[in-house]
XYZ file of C-alpha atoms in Angstrom:
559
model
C 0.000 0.000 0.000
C 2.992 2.043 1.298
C 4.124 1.622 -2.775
C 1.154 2.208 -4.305
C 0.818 5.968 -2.573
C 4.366 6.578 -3.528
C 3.952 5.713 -7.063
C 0.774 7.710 -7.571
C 2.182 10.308 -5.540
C 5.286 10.620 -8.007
C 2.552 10.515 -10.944
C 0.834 13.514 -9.822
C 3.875 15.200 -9.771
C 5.572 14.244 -13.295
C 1.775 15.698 -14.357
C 2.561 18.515 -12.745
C 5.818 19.440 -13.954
C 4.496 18.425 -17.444
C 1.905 21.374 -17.554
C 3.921 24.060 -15.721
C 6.499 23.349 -18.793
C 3.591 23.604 -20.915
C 2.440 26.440 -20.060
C 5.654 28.121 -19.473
C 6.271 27.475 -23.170
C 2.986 28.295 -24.190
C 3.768 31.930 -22.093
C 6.874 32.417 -23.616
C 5.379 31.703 -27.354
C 2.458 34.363 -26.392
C 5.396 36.908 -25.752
C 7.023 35.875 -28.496
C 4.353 37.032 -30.802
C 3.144 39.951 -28.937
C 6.829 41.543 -29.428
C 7.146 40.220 -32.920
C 9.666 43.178 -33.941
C 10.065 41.761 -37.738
C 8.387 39.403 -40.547
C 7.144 39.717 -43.924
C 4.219 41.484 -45.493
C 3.881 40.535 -49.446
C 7.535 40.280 -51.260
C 8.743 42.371 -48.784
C 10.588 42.217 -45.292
C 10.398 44.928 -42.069
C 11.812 45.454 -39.533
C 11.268 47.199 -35.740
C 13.695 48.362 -34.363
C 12.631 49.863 -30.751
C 15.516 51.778 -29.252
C 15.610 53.789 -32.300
C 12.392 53.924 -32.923
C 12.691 53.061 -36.657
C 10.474 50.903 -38.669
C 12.728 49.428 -41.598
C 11.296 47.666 -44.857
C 13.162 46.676 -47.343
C 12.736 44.146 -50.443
C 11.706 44.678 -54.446
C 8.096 44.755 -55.235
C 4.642 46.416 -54.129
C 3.816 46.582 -50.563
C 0.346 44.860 -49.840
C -2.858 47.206 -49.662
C -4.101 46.757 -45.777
C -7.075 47.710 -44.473
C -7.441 50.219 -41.680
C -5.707 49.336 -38.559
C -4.547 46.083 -40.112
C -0.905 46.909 -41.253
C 1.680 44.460 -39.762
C 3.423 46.778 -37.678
C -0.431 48.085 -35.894
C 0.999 47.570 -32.331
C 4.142 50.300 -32.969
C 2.214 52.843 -34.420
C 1.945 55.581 -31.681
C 5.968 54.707 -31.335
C 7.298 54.693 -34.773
C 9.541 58.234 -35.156
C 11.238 56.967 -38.497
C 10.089 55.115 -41.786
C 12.580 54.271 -43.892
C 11.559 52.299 -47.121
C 14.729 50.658 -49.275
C 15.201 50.977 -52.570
C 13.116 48.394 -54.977
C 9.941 49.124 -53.211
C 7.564 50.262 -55.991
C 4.056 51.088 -53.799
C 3.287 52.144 -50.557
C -0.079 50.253 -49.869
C -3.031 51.711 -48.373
C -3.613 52.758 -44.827
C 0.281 51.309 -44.239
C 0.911 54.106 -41.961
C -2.173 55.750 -41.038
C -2.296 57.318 -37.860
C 0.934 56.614 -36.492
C 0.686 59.952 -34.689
C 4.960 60.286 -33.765
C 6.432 59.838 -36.735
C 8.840 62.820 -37.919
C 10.877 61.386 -40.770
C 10.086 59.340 -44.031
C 12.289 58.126 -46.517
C 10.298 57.208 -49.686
C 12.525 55.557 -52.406
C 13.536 56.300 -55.641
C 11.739 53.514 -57.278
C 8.391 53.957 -55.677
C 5.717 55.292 -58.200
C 2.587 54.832 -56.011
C 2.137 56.439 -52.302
C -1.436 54.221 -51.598
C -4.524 55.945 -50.322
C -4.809 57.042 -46.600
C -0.812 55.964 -46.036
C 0.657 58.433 -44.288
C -2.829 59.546 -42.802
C -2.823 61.690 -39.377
C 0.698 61.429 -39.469
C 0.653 64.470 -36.907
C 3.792 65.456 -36.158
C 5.356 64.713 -39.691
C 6.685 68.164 -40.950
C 8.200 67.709 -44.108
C 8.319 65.497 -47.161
C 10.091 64.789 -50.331
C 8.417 62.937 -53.041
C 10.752 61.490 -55.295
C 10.267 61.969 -59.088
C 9.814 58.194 -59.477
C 6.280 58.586 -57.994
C 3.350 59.533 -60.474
C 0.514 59.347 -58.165
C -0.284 60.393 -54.558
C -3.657 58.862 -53.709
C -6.814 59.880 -51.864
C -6.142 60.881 -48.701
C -2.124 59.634 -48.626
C -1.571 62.834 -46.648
C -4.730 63.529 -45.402
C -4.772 65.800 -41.953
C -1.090 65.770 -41.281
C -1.731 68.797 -39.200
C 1.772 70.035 -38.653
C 3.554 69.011 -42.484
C 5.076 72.424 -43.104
C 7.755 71.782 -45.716
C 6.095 69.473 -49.509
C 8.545 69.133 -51.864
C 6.710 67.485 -54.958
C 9.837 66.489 -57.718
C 9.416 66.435 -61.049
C 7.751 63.279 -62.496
C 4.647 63.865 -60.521
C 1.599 63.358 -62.422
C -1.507 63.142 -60.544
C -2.470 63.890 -56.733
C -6.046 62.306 -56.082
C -8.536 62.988 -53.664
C -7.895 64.808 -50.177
C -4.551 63.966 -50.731
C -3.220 66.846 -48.649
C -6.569 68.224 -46.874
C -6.537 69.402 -43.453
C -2.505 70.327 -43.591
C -2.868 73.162 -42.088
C 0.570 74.576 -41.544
C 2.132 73.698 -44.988
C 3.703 77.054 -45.894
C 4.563 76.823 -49.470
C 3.490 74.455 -52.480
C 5.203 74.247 -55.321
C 3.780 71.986 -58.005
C 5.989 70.021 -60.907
C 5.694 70.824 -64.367
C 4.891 67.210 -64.865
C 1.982 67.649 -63.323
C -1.509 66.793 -64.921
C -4.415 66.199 -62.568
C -5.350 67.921 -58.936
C -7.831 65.863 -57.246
C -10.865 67.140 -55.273
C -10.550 68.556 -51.942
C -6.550 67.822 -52.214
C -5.538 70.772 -50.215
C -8.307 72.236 -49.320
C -7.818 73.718 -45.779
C -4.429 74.347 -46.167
C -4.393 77.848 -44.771
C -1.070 78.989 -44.693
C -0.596 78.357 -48.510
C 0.066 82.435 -49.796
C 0.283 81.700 -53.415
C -0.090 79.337 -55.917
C 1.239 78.942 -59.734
C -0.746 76.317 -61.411
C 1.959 74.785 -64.166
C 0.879 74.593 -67.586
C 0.872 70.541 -67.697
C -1.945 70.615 -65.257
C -5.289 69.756 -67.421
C -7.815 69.248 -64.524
C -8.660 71.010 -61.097
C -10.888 68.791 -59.016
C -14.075 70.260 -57.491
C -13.445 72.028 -53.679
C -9.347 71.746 -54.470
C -8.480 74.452 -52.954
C -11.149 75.851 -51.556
C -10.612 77.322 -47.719
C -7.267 78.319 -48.069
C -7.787 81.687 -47.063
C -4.383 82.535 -46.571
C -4.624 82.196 -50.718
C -3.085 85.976 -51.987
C -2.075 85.482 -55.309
C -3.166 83.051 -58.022
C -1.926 82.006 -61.288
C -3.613 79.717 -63.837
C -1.661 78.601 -67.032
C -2.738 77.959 -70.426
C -3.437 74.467 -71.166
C -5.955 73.893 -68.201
C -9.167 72.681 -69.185
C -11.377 71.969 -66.030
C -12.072 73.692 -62.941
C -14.440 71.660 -60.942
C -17.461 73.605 -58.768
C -15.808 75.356 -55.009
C -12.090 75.028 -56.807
C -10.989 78.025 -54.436
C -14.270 78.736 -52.683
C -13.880 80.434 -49.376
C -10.074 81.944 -50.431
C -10.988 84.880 -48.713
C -7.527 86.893 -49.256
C -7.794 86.681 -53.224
C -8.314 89.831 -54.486
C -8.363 88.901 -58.356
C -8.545 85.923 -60.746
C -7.818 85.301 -64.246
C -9.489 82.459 -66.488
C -6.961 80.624 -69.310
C -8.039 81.049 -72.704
C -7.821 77.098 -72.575
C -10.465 76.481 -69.931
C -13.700 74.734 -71.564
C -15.136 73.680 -68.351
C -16.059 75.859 -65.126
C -17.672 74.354 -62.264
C -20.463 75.848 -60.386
C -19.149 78.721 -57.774
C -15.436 78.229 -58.688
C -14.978 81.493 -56.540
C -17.718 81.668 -54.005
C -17.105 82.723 -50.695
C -13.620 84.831 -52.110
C -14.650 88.179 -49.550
C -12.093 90.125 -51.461
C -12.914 88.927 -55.127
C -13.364 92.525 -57.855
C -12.352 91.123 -60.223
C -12.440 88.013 -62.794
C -11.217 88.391 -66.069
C -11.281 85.769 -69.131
C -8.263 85.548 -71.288
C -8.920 86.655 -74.450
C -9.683 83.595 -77.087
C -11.382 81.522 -74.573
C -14.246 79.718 -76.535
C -16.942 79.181 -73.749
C -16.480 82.128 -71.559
C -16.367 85.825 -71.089
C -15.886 88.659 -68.747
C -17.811 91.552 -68.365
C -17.210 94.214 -65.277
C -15.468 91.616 -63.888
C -18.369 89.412 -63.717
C -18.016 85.632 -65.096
C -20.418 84.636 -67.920
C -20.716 82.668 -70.689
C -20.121 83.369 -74.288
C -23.351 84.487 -74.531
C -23.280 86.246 -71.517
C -27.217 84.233 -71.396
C -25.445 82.445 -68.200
C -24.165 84.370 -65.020
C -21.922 82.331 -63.473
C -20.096 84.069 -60.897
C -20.333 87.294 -59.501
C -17.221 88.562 -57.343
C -18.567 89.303 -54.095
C -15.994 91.578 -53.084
C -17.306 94.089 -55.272
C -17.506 97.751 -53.652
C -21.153 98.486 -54.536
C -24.864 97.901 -52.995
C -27.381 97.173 -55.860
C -26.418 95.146 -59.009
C -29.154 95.149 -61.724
C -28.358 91.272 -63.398
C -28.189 92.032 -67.258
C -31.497 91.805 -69.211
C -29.690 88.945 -71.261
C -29.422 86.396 -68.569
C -31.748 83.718 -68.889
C -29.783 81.393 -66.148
C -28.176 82.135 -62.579
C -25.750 79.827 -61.930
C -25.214 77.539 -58.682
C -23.728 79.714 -56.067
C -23.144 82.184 -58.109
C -23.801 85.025 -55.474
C -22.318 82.590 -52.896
C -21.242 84.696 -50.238
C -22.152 88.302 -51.711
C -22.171 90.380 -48.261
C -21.717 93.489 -49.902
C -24.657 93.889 -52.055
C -28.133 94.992 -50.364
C -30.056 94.991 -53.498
C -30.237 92.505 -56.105
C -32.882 93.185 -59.742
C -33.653 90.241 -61.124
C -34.046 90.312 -64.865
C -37.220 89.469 -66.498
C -35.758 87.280 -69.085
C -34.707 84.676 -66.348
C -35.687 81.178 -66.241
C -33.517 79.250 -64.062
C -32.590 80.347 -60.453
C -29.666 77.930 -59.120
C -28.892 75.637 -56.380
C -27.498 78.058 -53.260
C -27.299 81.004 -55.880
C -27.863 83.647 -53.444
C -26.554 81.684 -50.716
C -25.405 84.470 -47.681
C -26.107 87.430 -49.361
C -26.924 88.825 -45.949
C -28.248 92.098 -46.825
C -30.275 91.758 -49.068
C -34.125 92.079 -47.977
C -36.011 91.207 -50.624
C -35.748 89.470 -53.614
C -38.626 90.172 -56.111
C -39.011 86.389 -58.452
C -39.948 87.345 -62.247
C -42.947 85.582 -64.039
C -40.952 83.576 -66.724
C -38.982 81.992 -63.706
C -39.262 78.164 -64.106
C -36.544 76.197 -62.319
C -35.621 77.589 -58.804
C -33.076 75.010 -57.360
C -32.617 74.123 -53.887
C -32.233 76.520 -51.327
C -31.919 79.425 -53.595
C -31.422 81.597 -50.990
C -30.002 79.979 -48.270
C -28.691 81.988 -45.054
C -29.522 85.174 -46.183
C -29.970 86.500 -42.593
C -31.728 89.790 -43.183
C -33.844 88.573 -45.327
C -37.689 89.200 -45.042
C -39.582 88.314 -47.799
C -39.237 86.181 -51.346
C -41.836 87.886 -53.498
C -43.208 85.936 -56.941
C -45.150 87.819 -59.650
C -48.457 86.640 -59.603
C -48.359 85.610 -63.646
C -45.532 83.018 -62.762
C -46.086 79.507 -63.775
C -44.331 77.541 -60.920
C -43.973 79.256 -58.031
C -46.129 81.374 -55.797
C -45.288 83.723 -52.745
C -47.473 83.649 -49.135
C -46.386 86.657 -47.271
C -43.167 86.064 -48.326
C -42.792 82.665 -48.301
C -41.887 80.538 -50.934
C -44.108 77.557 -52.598
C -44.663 75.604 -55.868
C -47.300 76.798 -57.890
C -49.680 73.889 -55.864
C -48.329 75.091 -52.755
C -47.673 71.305 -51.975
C -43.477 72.064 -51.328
C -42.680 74.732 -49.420
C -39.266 75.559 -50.854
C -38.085 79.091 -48.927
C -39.121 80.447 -45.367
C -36.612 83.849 -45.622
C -33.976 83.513 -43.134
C -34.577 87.088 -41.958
C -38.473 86.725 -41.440
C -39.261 88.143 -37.956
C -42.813 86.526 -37.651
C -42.466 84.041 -34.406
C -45.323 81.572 -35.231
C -45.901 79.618 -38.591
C -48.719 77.536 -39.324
C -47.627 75.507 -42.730
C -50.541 75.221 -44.962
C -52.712 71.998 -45.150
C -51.926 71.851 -48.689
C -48.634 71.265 -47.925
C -46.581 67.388 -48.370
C -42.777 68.550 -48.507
C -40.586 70.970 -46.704
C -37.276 71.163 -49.158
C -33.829 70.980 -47.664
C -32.654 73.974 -45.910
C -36.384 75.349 -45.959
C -35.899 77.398 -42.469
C -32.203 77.246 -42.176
C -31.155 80.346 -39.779
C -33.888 81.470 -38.582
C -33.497 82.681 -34.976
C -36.558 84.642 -35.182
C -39.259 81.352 -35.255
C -40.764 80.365 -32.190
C -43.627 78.025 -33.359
C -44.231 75.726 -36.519
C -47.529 73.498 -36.532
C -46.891 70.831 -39.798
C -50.037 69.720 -41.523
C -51.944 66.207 -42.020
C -50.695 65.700 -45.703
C -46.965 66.263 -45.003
C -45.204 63.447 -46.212
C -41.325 64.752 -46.467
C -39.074 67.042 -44.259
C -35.750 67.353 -46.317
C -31.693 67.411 -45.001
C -31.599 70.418 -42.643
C -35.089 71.796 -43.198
C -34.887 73.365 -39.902
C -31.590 73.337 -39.274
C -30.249 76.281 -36.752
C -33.743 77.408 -35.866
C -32.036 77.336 -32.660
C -35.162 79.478 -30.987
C -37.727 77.382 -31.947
C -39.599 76.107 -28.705
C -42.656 74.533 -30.212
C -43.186 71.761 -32.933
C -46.753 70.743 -33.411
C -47.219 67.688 -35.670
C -50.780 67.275 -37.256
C -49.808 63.364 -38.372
C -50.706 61.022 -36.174
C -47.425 58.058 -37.876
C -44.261 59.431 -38.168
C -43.446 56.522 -40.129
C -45.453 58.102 -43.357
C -42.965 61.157 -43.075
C -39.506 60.856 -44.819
C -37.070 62.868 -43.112
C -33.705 64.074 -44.648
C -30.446 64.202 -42.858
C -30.740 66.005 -39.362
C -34.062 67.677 -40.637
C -34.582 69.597 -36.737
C -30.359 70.208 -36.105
C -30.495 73.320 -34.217
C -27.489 73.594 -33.064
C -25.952 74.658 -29.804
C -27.678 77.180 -27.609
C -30.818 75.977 -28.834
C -33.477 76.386 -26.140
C -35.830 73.527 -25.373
C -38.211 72.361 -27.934
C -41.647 70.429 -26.840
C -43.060 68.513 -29.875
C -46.485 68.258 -29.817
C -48.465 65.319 -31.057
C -51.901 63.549 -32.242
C -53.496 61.995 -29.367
C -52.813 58.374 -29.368
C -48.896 58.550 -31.473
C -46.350 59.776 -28.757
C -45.613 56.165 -28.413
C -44.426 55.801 -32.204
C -42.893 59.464 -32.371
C -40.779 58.276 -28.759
C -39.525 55.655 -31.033
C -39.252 57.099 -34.204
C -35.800 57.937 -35.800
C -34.950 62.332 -34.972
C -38.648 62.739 -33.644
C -37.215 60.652 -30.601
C -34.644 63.693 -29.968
C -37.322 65.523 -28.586
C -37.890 63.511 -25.901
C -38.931 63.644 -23.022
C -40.442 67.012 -24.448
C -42.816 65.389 -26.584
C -46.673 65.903 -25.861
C -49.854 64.597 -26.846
C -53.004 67.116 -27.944
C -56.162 66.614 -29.422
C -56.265 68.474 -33.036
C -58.069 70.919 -33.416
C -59.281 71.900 -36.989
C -57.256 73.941 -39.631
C -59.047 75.075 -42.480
C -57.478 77.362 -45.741
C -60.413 79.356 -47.048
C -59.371 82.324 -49.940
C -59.883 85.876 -50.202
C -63.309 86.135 -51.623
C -64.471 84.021 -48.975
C -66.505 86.546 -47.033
C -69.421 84.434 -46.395
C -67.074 82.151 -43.782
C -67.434 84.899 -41.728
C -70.829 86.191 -42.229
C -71.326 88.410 -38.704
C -69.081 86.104 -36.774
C -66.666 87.787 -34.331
C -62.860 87.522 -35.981
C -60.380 87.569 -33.476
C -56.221 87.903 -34.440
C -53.586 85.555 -32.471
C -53.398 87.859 -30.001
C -57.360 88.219 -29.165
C -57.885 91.253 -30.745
C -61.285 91.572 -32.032
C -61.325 92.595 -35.605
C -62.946 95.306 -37.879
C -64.829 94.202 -40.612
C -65.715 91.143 -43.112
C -63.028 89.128 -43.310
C -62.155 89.384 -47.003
C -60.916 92.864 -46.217
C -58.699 91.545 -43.539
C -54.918 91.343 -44.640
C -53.506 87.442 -44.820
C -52.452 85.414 -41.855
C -54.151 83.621 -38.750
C -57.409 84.192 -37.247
C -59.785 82.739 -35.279
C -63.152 82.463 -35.824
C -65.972 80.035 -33.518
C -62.693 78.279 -31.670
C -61.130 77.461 -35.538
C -57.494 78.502 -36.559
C -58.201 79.976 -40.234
C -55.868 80.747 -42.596
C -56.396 83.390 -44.922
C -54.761 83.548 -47.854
């Protein structure tokens, strides 16, 4: 028995030892991978080295494309100070070293002709580069928010920057762009503030849309012959450039190439240029039919648009501060997108009969302004003190940003509010929304920040679409109750937006809205007509003036 104890006794233990050397190896293989310092990614080999802080690859061929946050080296990233990449290495693949937020030195071989998209992303404290002329294209967003790259130097070779290649560098002090150059992506530097000048090179053929635009720091710009396209918002928002010359070789110009530029006079087309002209320093087209950009630095208060123009471009006022009048021609037929977009001193803007397109927010943020007036002979649109409709009055399209009424019962005719309907308007206090509506577009209400009452008339917010942060209202916003159908605060507490309102969201029994038209005297008869504020009122009331009354306990609309 004695035996038999000592023999299991010595089996328990030879188990034992056997797992504590299996785990012990097991422990040492986990740190073993967790400080993997080196391996291979594709053809090519790296390197860690972690006293110096240098991340070394080296090899002949393209680096793999990685996805975000998957590059081989992830667990160095906030330590990596130095990239050096050896000679043979033809790409830098995507996202390879996104984010890694210490590094202050790359070395980017001579026989690399890609730099991937997103690479050197939020590389924050990188401040300078050198691309060699080996590589022919940066992609999107290679350099993308590499807030403190002062120093670019782009060699020769250089053929195409993509994307948002360099947006969001925000220090880089000078850019000087190769003659090999041929294509500048969209938003590629845009943001770069610090940029004072800029010399497009005569290779360059194509200026992506929003390139440069917010580089205010922008002073002085020069575009060569030989470019074709400038994409809509190219230098939008440069609000240092004082003038700007088109190449006789531009055929295409985006919409509001120069919106936003708060020191614009002047634009001039190059004589020879087959699709565009200047006149007074105003952008048109040949034909001058087509106003496409107005310089809103301009040193005067009321511009009468030329009889000739049929069409106002997309943003083509963007911006216009100056102005405090603006005379619509009667030849006009197409009003576009944003086209008077933060002209904020103008009042009043008086809509010609033969107008037949009006695009989206037309005149968006114009902070003084009170009314949008239609002639009464026009087709498609119609004005209600001041506000604008379609011709059915089933979209409301403008409520002026300016408009110091505080309540605002939407008509029951009414199934869509367009995007950016109310945008701005501190001066709003109420809004009751009809039955029929069906649609509340992308920012509808957006920065009504005083608005304290919503009352809903539809009992399912499910049959109402709803556009991208349709009620945004910013910060300082005071507290908004949303009233409701009896019976449907359940569905609106659960409803996509409408649930922001809670816990301020209220139910109320409807009470009836009716629209009745001027020559409707007989609704009255020798009822007593009493305003919003309980005045009684004088007389029938088709001699009454348009807006809310009530009449037997009924909210009526007059028209």
């Amino acid at each position: 028995m004695q035996n038999k104890a000592r023999g299991q006794c010595a089996t328990t233990t030879i188990i034992m030892k056997a797992m504590l050397t299996f785990f012990a190896v097991l422990a040492m293989s986990i740190v073993e991978i967790s400080a993997q310092t080196s391996g291979t990614t594709g053809p090519l080999s790296w390197t860690y080295d972690e006293n110096l802080q240098e991340l070394s690859i080296s090899g002949t061929g393209d680096m793999p494309d990685y996805e975000f946050g998957k590059s081989p080296w992830e667990e160095y990233k906030e330590n990596i100070e130095k990239i050096t990449l050896g000679e043979g290495i033809t790409n830098i693949g995507n996202n390879a070293f996104g984010n890694c937020v210490a590094i202050t030195e790359i070395k980017i071989p001579n026989t690399a002709t890609r730099i991937g998209e997103s690479a050197f992303l939020a590389c924050v404290s990188l401040e300078s580069a050198t691309i060699p002329g080996s590589v022919k294209t940066i992609d999107d967003g290679a350099f993308e928010d590499c807030t403190n790259l002062i120093s670019l130097n782009l060699s020769e070779g250089l053929e195409n920057i993509e994307g948002f290649a360099f947006v969001g560098c925000y220090k880089l002090e000078q850019l000087k762009l190769p003659a090999t150059l041929i294509n500048i992506g969209r938003w590629s530097f845009n943001s770069c503030i610090a940029i004072p000048s800029l010399d497009i090179p005569e290779s360059v053929k194509t200026i992506g849309d929003n390139a440069f635009a917010g580089c205010i720091g922008l002073q002085s710009l020069r575009l060569s012959e030989g470019l074709e396209t400038i994409d809509a918002a190219a230098f939008s928002g440069c609000e240092q450039l004082p003038t700007a010359t088109i190449p006789a070789s531009t055929l295409i110009i985006g919409a509001g190439i120069f919106n936003d530029c708060k020191k614009l006079t002047h634009i001039t087309v190059k004589s020879g240029n087959s699709n565009y002209v200047d006149e007074d320093g105003i952008l048109y087209d040949k034909e001058k039919k087509h106003l496409i950009q107005y310089p809103v630095g301009r040193e005067i208060t009321t511009f009468n648009i030329p009889e000739n123009v049929s069409r106002i471009g997309d943003y083509a006022f963007g911006g216009c501060e100056k102005l405090t009048e603006i005379i619509l021609p009667q030849q006009v037929k197409h009003i576009g997108t944003f086209a008077f977009a933060r002209c904020s001193n103008v009042s009043v803007f008086n809509v010609p009969a033969g107008v037949e397109m009006i695009g989206e927010s037309a005149f968006h943020d114009c902070l003084q302004l009170s009314a949008i007036n239609v002639a009464k002979s026009n087709q498609a649109y119609i004005s209600i003190d001041g506000v604008l409709y379609d011709k059915n009055q089933t979209t409301l399209l403008q409520y002026p940003g300016g408009k110091k009424t505080p309540t605002f019962i939407v008509p029951t005719s009414l199934q869509q509010i367009a995007g950016y309907a109310f945008f701005g308007n501190i001066y709003l206090t109420s809004v009751t929304l009809p039955a029929n509506l069906n649609k509340i577009d992308t920012f509808a209400f957006g920065f009504c920040r005083n608005i304290s009452s919503f009352t809903t008339q539809v009992a399912d917010p499910a049959s109402i679409t709803l556009g991208l942060m349709a009620f945004f209202r910013g910060s300082g916003a005071v507290t908004c109750t949303l009233r409701v159908p009896a019976g449907s605060k359940d569905k609106y507490e659960a409803a996509e937006q409408w649930a922001d309102f809670a816990p301020n969201i209220e139910e109320f029994d409807p009470v009836g809205i009716h629209q009745i038209e001027n020559n409707a005297a007989s609704t009255a008869g020798k009822q007593r007509i009493y305003d919003l504020n309980g005045n009684l009122q004088q007389g029938p009331l088709s001699k009454l003036p348009g807006g809310l009354y009530i009449i037997n306990g009924k909210k009526i609309i007059k028209k």
